[in-house]
Amino acid sequence: MPPVRTLSRRNVRGRGWHKKGYREGGNLFFQLKRTYANFSRTHEVNENETITNLILSMHGDIMGEDPGSLPEDLHYEFHFRRNCLYPSDDMVKTIMDGGETVYAKVFDDERNEYIYEDCEWYAKPKRGRAQ
């Protein structure tokens, strides 16, 4: 039988702020890394929120920054542990424990990843292919 994930109890605190398992008022903290712009910021979310609300709050954080809105053919995706996060009614605490990193990436409809440099969007070169 596969191992079962044990959920953190709400009042349990980890080893310190921004560490795995740390809670403050039921909120957990993680890094939201913008792979298109090479920086990250701390994001805070209640452990009992749904994955849908988590995605909406991360999207709201990103929209308030430069570059914010995207050209029509591009969209944001959020990746956690190499998998894309999709909206669901599962609670955040079922997949995250805090102190981890979620990656915000920009893609087009053909699954090409984009980066933001010098106020313009460029397709990121794919590894392993001769240009």
mmCIF file of C-alpha atoms in Angstrom:
data_model
loop_
_atom_site.group_PDB
_atom_site.id
_atom_site.type_symbol
_atom_site.label_atom_id
_atom_site.label_comp_id
_atom_site.label_asym_id
_atom_site.label_seq_id
_atom_site.Cartn_x
_atom_site.Cartn_y
_atom_site.Cartn_z
ATOM 1 C CA MET A 1 0.000 0.000 0.000
ATOM 2 C CA PRO A 2 1.425 3.444 -0.870
ATOM 3 C CA PRO A 3 2.375 5.756 1.981
ATOM 4 C CA VAL A 4 -0.378 8.134 3.092
ATOM 5 C CA ARG A 5 0.406 11.837 3.338
ATOM 6 C CA THR A 6 -0.045 13.092 6.891
ATOM 7 C CA LEU A 7 -1.533 16.555 7.037
ATOM 8 C CA SER A 8 -0.102 19.193 9.332
ATOM 9 C CA ARG A 9 -2.276 20.091 12.279
ATOM 10 C CA ARG A 10 -3.342 23.691 12.121
ATOM 11 C CA ASN A 11 -1.715 24.769 15.396
ATOM 12 C CA VAL A 12 1.591 23.015 14.788
ATOM 13 C CA ARG A 13 4.473 25.267 13.848
ATOM 14 C CA GLY A 14 7.512 24.161 11.947
ATOM 15 C CA ARG A 15 11.085 25.145 12.547
ATOM 16 C CA GLY A 16 10.500 28.812 11.754
ATOM 17 C CA TRP A 17 8.945 31.293 9.374
ATOM 18 C CA HIS A 18 8.919 30.122 5.762
ATOM 19 C CA LYS A 19 9.960 26.604 6.709
ATOM 20 C CA LYS A 20 8.123 23.400 5.886
ATOM 21 C CA GLY A 21 5.134 22.912 8.173
ATOM 22 C CA TYR A 22 5.104 26.463 9.591
ATOM 23 C CA ARG A 23 1.680 28.041 10.056
ATOM 24 C CA GLU A 24 0.646 31.485 11.204
ATOM 25 C CA GLY A 25 -3.072 31.882 11.797
ATOM 26 C CA GLY A 26 -3.758 28.894 9.555
ATOM 27 C CA ASN A 27 -1.752 30.386 6.669
ATOM 28 C CA LEU A 28 1.193 28.717 5.012
ATOM 29 C CA PHE A 29 3.973 30.430 3.071
ATOM 30 C CA PHE A 30 5.807 29.443 -0.107
ATOM 31 C CA GLN A 31 7.927 31.007 -2.836
ATOM 32 C CA LEU A 32 6.129 32.022 -6.038
ATOM 33 C CA LYS A 33 8.947 32.022 -8.601
ATOM 34 C CA ARG A 34 8.415 33.927 -11.818
ATOM 35 C CA THR A 35 10.454 31.831 -14.261
ATOM 36 C CA TYR A 36 9.820 34.316 -17.055
ATOM 37 C CA ALA A 37 11.459 37.149 -15.087
ATOM 38 C CA ASN A 38 14.049 35.377 -12.856
ATOM 39 C CA PHE A 39 12.802 36.435 -9.421
ATOM 40 C CA SER A 40 10.485 35.157 -6.708
ATOM 41 C CA ARG A 41 8.369 36.508 -3.872
ATOM 42 C CA THR A 42 6.704 34.973 -0.855
ATOM 43 C CA HIS A 43 3.058 34.054 -1.274
ATOM 44 C CA GLU A 44 0.714 33.421 1.652
ATOM 45 C CA VAL A 45 -2.456 31.346 1.505
ATOM 46 C CA ASN A 46 -4.803 29.763 4.034
ATOM 47 C CA GLU A 47 -4.264 26.012 4.229
ATOM 48 C CA ASN A 48 -8.036 25.398 3.976
ATOM 49 C CA GLU A 49 -8.488 27.300 0.686
ATOM 50 C CA THR A 50 -9.261 25.361 -2.470
ATOM 51 C CA ILE A 51 -6.716 24.877 -5.245
ATOM 52 C CA THR A 52 -8.966 27.048 -7.437
ATOM 53 C CA ASN A 53 -8.706 29.953 -4.965
ATOM 54 C CA LEU A 54 -4.943 29.411 -4.686
ATOM 55 C CA ILE A 55 -4.549 29.729 -8.462
ATOM 56 C CA LEU A 56 -6.734 32.853 -8.509
ATOM 57 C CA SER A 57 -4.718 34.504 -5.709
ATOM 58 C CA MET A 58 -1.382 33.708 -7.402
ATOM 59 C CA HIS A 59 -2.743 35.048 -10.690
ATOM 60 C CA GLY A 60 -3.871 38.225 -8.901
ATOM 61 C CA ASP A 61 -0.402 38.725 -7.404
ATOM 62 C CA ILE A 62 1.261 38.392 -10.782
ATOM 63 C CA MET A 63 -1.203 40.681 -12.566
ATOM 64 C CA GLY A 64 -0.296 43.497 -10.157
ATOM 65 C CA GLU A 65 3.351 43.453 -11.259
ATOM 66 C CA ASP A 66 5.309 44.327 -14.355
ATOM 67 C CA PRO A 67 4.628 42.944 -17.012
ATOM 68 C CA GLY A 68 1.195 42.017 -15.601
ATOM 69 C CA SER A 69 -1.156 41.454 -18.509
ATOM 70 C CA LEU A 70 -0.037 39.250 -21.379
ATOM 71 C CA PRO A 71 -0.485 39.443 -25.153
ATOM 72 C CA GLU A 72 -3.584 37.618 -26.413
ATOM 73 C CA ASP A 73 -1.865 34.399 -27.448
ATOM 74 C CA LEU A 74 -0.008 33.850 -24.114
ATOM 75 C CA HIS A 75 -1.253 32.566 -20.743
ATOM 76 C CA TYR A 76 0.080 31.896 -17.228
ATOM 77 C CA GLU A 77 0.466 28.406 -15.769
ATOM 78 C CA PHE A 78 1.486 27.455 -12.239
ATOM 79 C CA HIS A 79 3.684 24.394 -11.719
ATOM 80 C CA PHE A 80 4.324 22.598 -8.446
ATOM 81 C CA ARG A 81 6.640 19.591 -8.202
ATOM 82 C CA ARG A 82 6.950 19.543 -12.015
ATOM 83 C CA ASN A 83 3.184 19.267 -12.493
ATOM 84 C CA CYS A 84 0.756 21.929 -13.626
ATOM 85 C CA LEU A 85 -1.782 23.010 -10.989
ATOM 86 C CA TYR A 86 -5.363 22.693 -12.232
ATOM 87 C CA PRO A 87 -8.423 24.193 -10.516
ATOM 88 C CA SER A 88 -10.097 21.789 -8.094
ATOM 89 C CA ASP A 89 -12.040 21.772 -4.844
ATOM 90 C CA ASP A 90 -9.223 20.011 -2.966
ATOM 91 C CA MET A 91 -7.747 21.934 -0.047
ATOM 92 C CA VAL A 92 -4.285 23.466 -0.353
ATOM 93 C CA LYS A 93 -3.030 21.462 2.636
ATOM 94 C CA THR A 94 -3.591 18.207 0.724
ATOM 95 C CA ILE A 95 -0.789 19.031 -1.733
ATOM 96 C CA MET A 96 1.384 21.631 0.046
ATOM 97 C CA ASP A 97 2.934 21.972 3.473
ATOM 98 C CA GLY A 98 4.592 25.380 3.055
ATOM 99 C CA GLY A 99 8.241 26.240 2.501
ATOM 100 C CA GLU A 100 8.074 24.981 -1.088
ATOM 101 C CA THR A 101 8.309 26.691 -4.479
ATOM 102 C CA VAL A 102 5.561 27.146 -7.055
ATOM 103 C CA TYR A 103 6.681 28.226 -10.526
ATOM 104 C CA ALA A 104 4.716 30.736 -12.611
ATOM 105 C CA LYS A 105 5.386 30.156 -16.298
ATOM 106 C CA VAL A 106 4.125 31.742 -19.507
ATOM 107 C CA PHE A 107 3.113 29.566 -22.470
ATOM 108 C CA ASP A 108 1.457 29.967 -25.840
ATOM 109 C CA ASP A 109 -1.157 27.604 -27.295
ATOM 110 C CA GLU A 110 1.565 25.431 -28.867
ATOM 111 C CA ARG A 111 3.221 24.846 -25.442
ATOM 112 C CA ASN A 112 6.248 27.079 -26.132
ATOM 113 C CA GLU A 113 7.512 28.732 -22.954
ATOM 114 C CA TYR A 114 8.165 32.499 -22.991
ATOM 115 C CA ILE A 115 10.474 34.825 -21.042
ATOM 116 C CA TYR A 116 10.241 38.588 -20.502
ATOM 117 C CA GLU A 117 13.332 40.646 -21.336
ATOM 118 C CA ASP A 118 13.772 44.315 -22.207
ATOM 119 C CA CYS A 119 9.993 44.918 -22.069
ATOM 120 C CA GLU A 120 9.268 42.241 -24.703
ATOM 121 C CA TRP A 121 8.240 38.575 -24.709
ATOM 122 C CA TYR A 122 10.581 36.047 -26.328
ATOM 123 C CA ALA A 123 10.162 32.311 -26.862
ATOM 124 C CA LYS A 124 12.507 30.433 -24.557
ATOM 125 C CA PRO A 125 14.877 28.163 -26.487
ATOM 126 C CA LYS A 126 14.201 24.481 -25.897
ATOM 127 C CA ARG A 127 17.055 22.452 -24.477
ATOM 128 C CA GLY A 128 18.636 19.736 -26.575
ATOM 129 C CA ARG A 129 17.655 21.136 -29.959
ATOM 130 C CA ALA A 130 19.977 22.765 -32.484
ATOM 131 C CA GLN A 131 18.725 26.193 -33.474
#
